[in-house]
mmCIF file of C-alpha atoms and ligand atoms in Angstrom:
data_model
loop_
_atom_site.group_PDB
_atom_site.id
_atom_site.type_symbol
_atom_site.label_atom_id
_atom_site.label_comp_id
_atom_site.label_asym_id
_atom_site.label_seq_id
_atom_site.Cartn_x
_atom_site.Cartn_y
_atom_site.Cartn_z
ATOM 1 C CA MET F 8 99.768 122.725 98.319
ATOM 2 C CA ALA F 9 102.111 123.332 101.276
ATOM 3 C CA ILE F 10 99.104 124.047 103.487
ATOM 4 C CA LEU F 11 97.405 120.836 102.408
ATOM 5 C CA ARG F 12 100.629 118.913 103.128
ATOM 6 C CA GLY F 13 100.682 120.296 106.665
ATOM 7 C CA VAL F 14 97.051 119.308 107.169
ATOM 8 C CA LEU F 15 97.774 115.809 105.873
ATOM 9 C CA ASP F 16 100.821 115.422 108.122
ATOM 10 C CA ARG F 17 98.756 116.410 111.126
ATOM 11 C CA LEU F 18 96.027 113.982 110.117
ATOM 12 C CA TRP F 19 98.502 111.087 109.716
ATOM 13 C CA THR F 20 99.745 111.810 113.224
ATOM 14 C CA ALA F 21 96.244 112.137 114.672
ATOM 15 C CA ALA F 22 95.182 108.853 113.054
ATOM 16 C CA THR F 23 98.202 106.936 114.326
ATOM 17 C CA ARG F 24 98.703 108.424 117.816
ATOM 18 C CA HIS F 25 95.492 108.414 119.742
ATOM 19 C CA PRO F 26 94.508 108.420 123.443
ATOM 20 C CA PHE F 27 92.661 105.123 122.822
ATOM 21 C CA LEU F 28 95.897 103.480 121.693
ATOM 22 C CA ASP F 29 97.912 105.080 124.503
ATOM 23 C CA ALA F 30 95.386 103.650 126.966
ATOM 24 C CA VAL F 31 95.678 100.205 125.355
ATOM 25 C CA ARG F 32 99.468 100.402 125.703
ATOM 26 C CA GLU F 33 99.273 101.579 129.306
ATOM 27 C CA GLY F 34 96.585 99.061 130.219
ATOM 28 C CA THR F 35 94.203 101.812 131.347
ATOM 29 C CA ILE F 36 91.565 101.288 128.673
ATOM 30 C CA THR F 37 88.245 100.189 130.155
ATOM 31 C CA ASP F 38 86.633 96.951 129.058
ATOM 32 C CA SER F 39 83.528 98.814 127.970
ATOM 33 C CA ALA F 40 85.472 101.248 125.749
ATOM 34 C CA PHE F 41 87.483 98.426 124.217
ATOM 35 C CA ASP F 42 84.440 96.250 123.621
ATOM 36 C CA ARG F 43 82.466 99.066 122.027
ATOM 37 C CA TRP F 44 85.359 99.736 119.689
ATOM 38 C CA LEU F 45 85.793 96.019 118.886
ATOM 39 C CA GLY F 46 82.112 95.572 118.026
ATOM 40 C CA GLN F 47 82.265 98.556 115.670
ATOM 41 C CA ASP F 48 85.518 97.410 114.083
ATOM 42 C CA ALA F 49 83.935 94.028 113.345
ATOM 43 C CA LEU F 50 81.174 95.885 111.474
ATOM 44 C CA PHE F 51 83.786 97.978 109.672
ATOM 45 C CA VAL F 52 85.715 94.884 108.547
ATOM 46 C CA GLY F 53 82.495 93.447 107.112
ATOM 47 C CA ASP F 54 81.980 96.684 105.161
ATOM 48 C CA LEU F 55 85.612 96.681 104.072
ATOM 49 C CA LEU F 56 85.294 93.145 102.694
ATOM 50 C CA THR F 57 82.342 94.265 100.562
ATOM 51 C CA PHE F 58 84.381 97.185 99.229
ATOM 52 C CA GLN F 59 87.496 95.114 98.642
ATOM 53 C CA ALA F 60 85.665 92.301 96.841
ATOM 54 C CA ARG F 61 84.301 94.929 94.442
ATOM 55 C CA LEU F 62 87.739 96.469 94.053
ATOM 56 C CA LEU F 63 89.164 93.033 93.224
ATOM 57 C CA ALA F 64 86.490 92.616 90.563
ATOM 58 C CA ARG F 65 87.754 95.691 88.711
ATOM 59 C CA ALA F 66 91.470 95.448 89.518
ATOM 60 C CA PRO F 67 94.072 95.147 86.781
ATOM 61 C CA ARG F 68 95.601 91.698 86.380
ATOM 62 C CA PRO F 69 98.902 92.403 88.282
ATOM 63 C CA ALA F 70 97.001 93.625 91.373
ATOM 64 C CA GLN F 71 94.681 90.625 91.668
ATOM 65 C CA ALA F 72 96.839 88.389 93.869
ATOM 66 C CA VAL F 73 97.434 91.038 96.542
ATOM 67 C CA LEU F 74 93.805 92.156 96.625
ATOM 68 C CA ALA F 75 92.446 88.589 96.606
ATOM 69 C CA GLY F 76 94.821 87.701 99.464
ATOM 70 C CA GLY F 77 93.479 90.724 101.325
ATOM 71 C CA CYS F 78 89.895 89.495 100.857
ATOM 72 C CA VAL F 79 90.795 86.075 102.273
ATOM 73 C CA ALA F 80 92.546 87.771 105.206
ATOM 74 C CA LEU F 81 89.431 89.866 105.913
ATOM 75 C CA VAL F 82 87.271 86.730 106.003
ATOM 76 C CA ALA F 83 89.739 85.205 108.483
ATOM 77 C CA GLU F 84 89.636 88.465 110.438
ATOM 78 C CA LEU F 85 85.849 88.202 110.725
ATOM 79 C CA ASP F 86 86.249 84.640 112.069
ATOM 80 C CA TRP F 87 88.789 85.945 114.572
ATOM 81 C CA PHE F 88 86.443 88.741 115.661
ATOM 82 C CA GLU F 89 83.744 86.151 116.329
ATOM 83 C CA VAL F 90 86.104 84.120 118.505
ATOM 84 C CA GLN F 91 87.226 87.222 120.439
ATOM 85 C CA ALA F 92 83.679 88.507 120.814
ATOM 86 C CA ALA F 93 82.495 85.160 122.200
ATOM 87 C CA ARG F 94 85.418 85.124 124.608
ATOM 88 C CA ARG F 95 84.721 88.663 125.815
ATOM 89 C CA GLY F 96 80.947 88.285 125.795
ATOM 90 C CA ILE F 97 80.422 90.981 123.162
ATOM 91 C CA ASP F 98 77.256 90.980 121.082
ATOM 92 C CA LEU F 99 78.353 91.444 117.463
ATOM 93 C CA GLY F 100 74.814 92.298 116.426
ATOM 94 C CA GLN F 101 75.073 95.879 117.714
ATOM 95 C CA PRO F 102 73.895 98.676 115.429
ATOM 96 C CA ALA F 103 76.561 100.698 113.665
ATOM 97 C CA LEU F 104 77.458 103.942 115.449
ATOM 98 C CA PRO F 105 77.736 107.223 113.469
ATOM 99 C CA ALA F 106 81.507 106.930 112.832
ATOM 100 C CA THR F 107 81.040 103.416 111.433
ATOM 101 C CA LEU F 108 78.151 104.522 109.225
ATOM 102 C CA ALA F 109 80.133 107.520 107.982
ATOM 103 C CA TYR F 110 83.139 105.335 107.153
ATOM 104 C CA ASN F 111 80.891 102.941 105.256
ATOM 105 C CA GLU F 112 79.584 105.887 103.246
ATOM 106 C CA LEU F 113 83.149 106.766 102.335
ATOM 107 C CA LEU F 114 83.717 103.157 101.224
ATOM 108 C CA GLY F 115 80.621 103.528 99.033
ATOM 109 C CA ARG F 116 82.120 106.645 97.468
ATOM 110 C CA LEU F 117 85.343 104.706 96.855
ATOM 111 C CA ASP F 118 83.320 102.056 95.005
ATOM 112 C CA ALA F 119 82.430 104.777 92.541
ATOM 113 C CA ALA F 120 85.963 106.247 92.385
ATOM 114 C CA PRO F 121 88.498 105.228 89.722
ATOM 115 C CA TYR F 122 90.526 102.114 90.589
ATOM 116 C CA ASP F 123 93.778 104.065 91.238
ATOM 117 C CA ALA F 124 92.085 106.326 93.766
ATOM 118 C CA ALA F 125 90.292 103.434 95.484
ATOM 119 C CA VAL F 126 93.385 101.239 95.848
ATOM 120 C CA THR F 127 95.361 104.208 97.171
ATOM 121 C CA ALA F 128 92.672 104.838 99.787
ATOM 122 C CA LEU F 129 92.798 101.144 100.741
ATOM 123 C CA TRP F 130 96.547 101.357 101.280
ATOM 124 C CA VAL F 131 96.171 104.474 103.469
ATOM 125 C CA LEU F 132 93.418 102.815 105.497
ATOM 126 C CA GLU F 133 95.514 99.722 106.177
ATOM 127 C CA ARG F 134 98.818 101.525 106.707
ATOM 128 C CA VAL F 135 97.383 103.927 109.220
ATOM 129 C CA TYR F 136 95.798 101.027 111.102
ATOM 130 C CA LEU F 137 99.136 99.199 111.271
ATOM 131 C CA LEU F 138 100.960 102.332 112.487
ATOM 132 C CA ALA F 139 98.220 103.050 115.006
ATOM 133 C CA TRP F 140 98.533 99.599 116.564
ATOM 134 C CA ALA F 141 102.318 99.853 116.499
ATOM 135 C CA SER F 142 101.930 102.926 118.732
ATOM 136 C CA ALA F 143 100.131 100.699 121.279
ATOM 137 C CA ALA F 144 103.132 98.334 121.518
ATOM 138 C CA PRO F 145 104.488 96.967 123.697
ATOM 139 C CA SER F 146 101.387 96.372 125.730
ATOM 140 C CA THR F 147 101.474 94.388 128.916
ATOM 141 C CA SER F 148 97.743 94.858 129.358
ATOM 142 C CA PRO F 149 95.196 92.095 128.716
ATOM 143 C CA PHE F 150 94.979 93.631 125.257
ATOM 144 C CA GLY F 151 98.543 92.675 124.311
ATOM 145 C CA GLU F 152 97.194 89.845 122.165
ATOM 146 C CA PHE F 153 95.252 92.364 120.078
ATOM 147 C CA VAL F 154 98.286 94.598 119.660
ATOM 148 C CA GLU F 155 100.323 91.617 118.466
ATOM 149 C CA HIS F 156 97.613 90.535 116.072
ATOM 150 C CA TRP F 157 97.507 93.929 114.345
ATOM 151 C CA THR F 158 101.241 94.468 114.228
ATOM 152 C CA ALA F 159 102.094 90.972 112.944
ATOM 153 C CA PRO F 160 104.753 90.767 110.181
ATOM 154 C CA GLY F 161 102.235 89.193 107.792
ATOM 155 C CA PHE F 162 99.995 92.235 108.078
ATOM 156 C CA ALA F 163 102.957 94.602 107.649
ATOM 157 C CA GLY F 164 103.972 92.695 104.502
ATOM 158 C CA TYR F 165 100.470 93.008 103.104
ATOM 159 C CA VAL F 166 100.476 96.768 103.750
ATOM 160 C CA ASP F 167 103.796 97.061 101.877
ATOM 161 C CA ALA F 168 102.360 95.093 98.954
ATOM 162 C CA LEU F 169 99.382 97.455 98.836
ATOM 163 C CA GLY F 170 101.873 100.332 98.876
ATOM 164 C CA GLU F 171 103.265 99.028 95.570
ATOM 165 C CA LEU F 172 99.793 99.371 94.050
ATOM 166 C CA ALA F 173 99.035 102.811 95.512
ATOM 167 C CA ILE F 174 99.554 106.048 93.615
ATOM 168 C CA LEU F 175 99.751 108.869 96.128
ATOM 169 C CA ASP F 176 100.079 111.742 93.642
ATOM 170 C CA GLY F 177 96.834 113.537 92.977
ATOM 171 C CA HIS F 178 94.826 111.884 95.742
ATOM 172 C CA ASP F 179 95.478 114.252 98.644
ATOM 173 C CA GLU F 180 91.830 115.026 99.256
ATOM 174 C CA LEU F 181 90.833 111.370 99.338
ATOM 175 C CA VAL F 182 93.775 110.529 101.598
ATOM 176 C CA GLY F 183 92.630 113.300 103.944
ATOM 177 C CA ASP F 184 89.099 111.860 103.937
ATOM 178 C CA VAL F 185 90.357 108.400 104.893
ATOM 179 C CA LEU F 186 92.562 109.802 107.658
ATOM 180 C CA SER F 187 89.785 111.890 109.173
ATOM 181 C CA HIS F 188 87.455 108.886 109.197
ATOM 182 C CA GLU F 189 90.161 106.875 110.967
ATOM 183 C CA VAL F 190 90.519 109.593 113.631
ATOM 184 C CA ALA F 191 86.739 109.696 114.108
ATOM 185 C CA PHE F 192 86.716 105.912 114.473
ATOM 186 C CA TRP F 193 89.240 106.005 117.352
ATOM 187 C CA ASP F 194 87.399 108.977 118.877
ATOM 188 C CA MET F 195 84.218 106.909 118.941
ATOM 189 C CA ALA F 196 85.805 104.445 121.356
ATOM 190 C CA VAL F 197 86.841 106.941 124.006
ATOM 191 C CA VAL F 198 83.895 109.333 124.135
HETATM 192 C C1 HMH T 10 88.915 101.581 111.443
HETATM 193 N N1 HMH T 10 90.616 100.899 109.856
HETATM 194 C C2 HMH T 10 89.740 100.539 110.794
HETATM 195 N N2 HMH T 10 89.579 99.259 111.137
HETATM 196 C C3 HMH T 10 90.298 98.304 110.530
HETATM 197 N N3 HMH T 10 90.128 97.013 110.908
HETATM 198 C C4 HMH T 10 91.246 98.655 109.542
HETATM 199 C C5 HMH T 10 91.362 99.981 109.234
HETATM 200 C C6 HMH T 10 92.117 97.663 108.855
HETATM 201 O O1 HMH T 10 91.462 96.575 108.393
#
């Protein structure tokens, strides 16, 4: 158990402190690396909406408002991605890269997992994303707007609300799976 804890701690750190995010903070990230990542994240958010809509369908009554709000926010996020992509001249019709496909497979496994496990994984996935972007702040680079978007108080509040629904005990393996997919997703942008 202690060994697993150590592995999980290292994974949390790896998923929230990444050279990609350091480069965004320092303004040294290249446009091509950022745009590749953004195109893949847009695909991921589409996949996440599919997963979350299904999770909402099987959620217990007290969890519905938070999860439904999250679905609406993901739809707005997809609109926002389209605006950003048009502005940056990114084609959002790119094929999914291996890390995006692998993450979508994990979301498919979560569809089949019990509700408690799936909602806990959702909280980890959102929390780690918030912490990761917080590590890129403050950014004076042209990407500052993105950093602000993903560290906004509204998003932090949503992550806290998901935290109230999550049950960490007994889901170490799943948490580890989510964290390693997050690391692989950042890795994809810089290789
Ligand atoms: C890879 N994880 C990844 N992308 C995201 N947009 C989120 C989490 C949060 O929605």
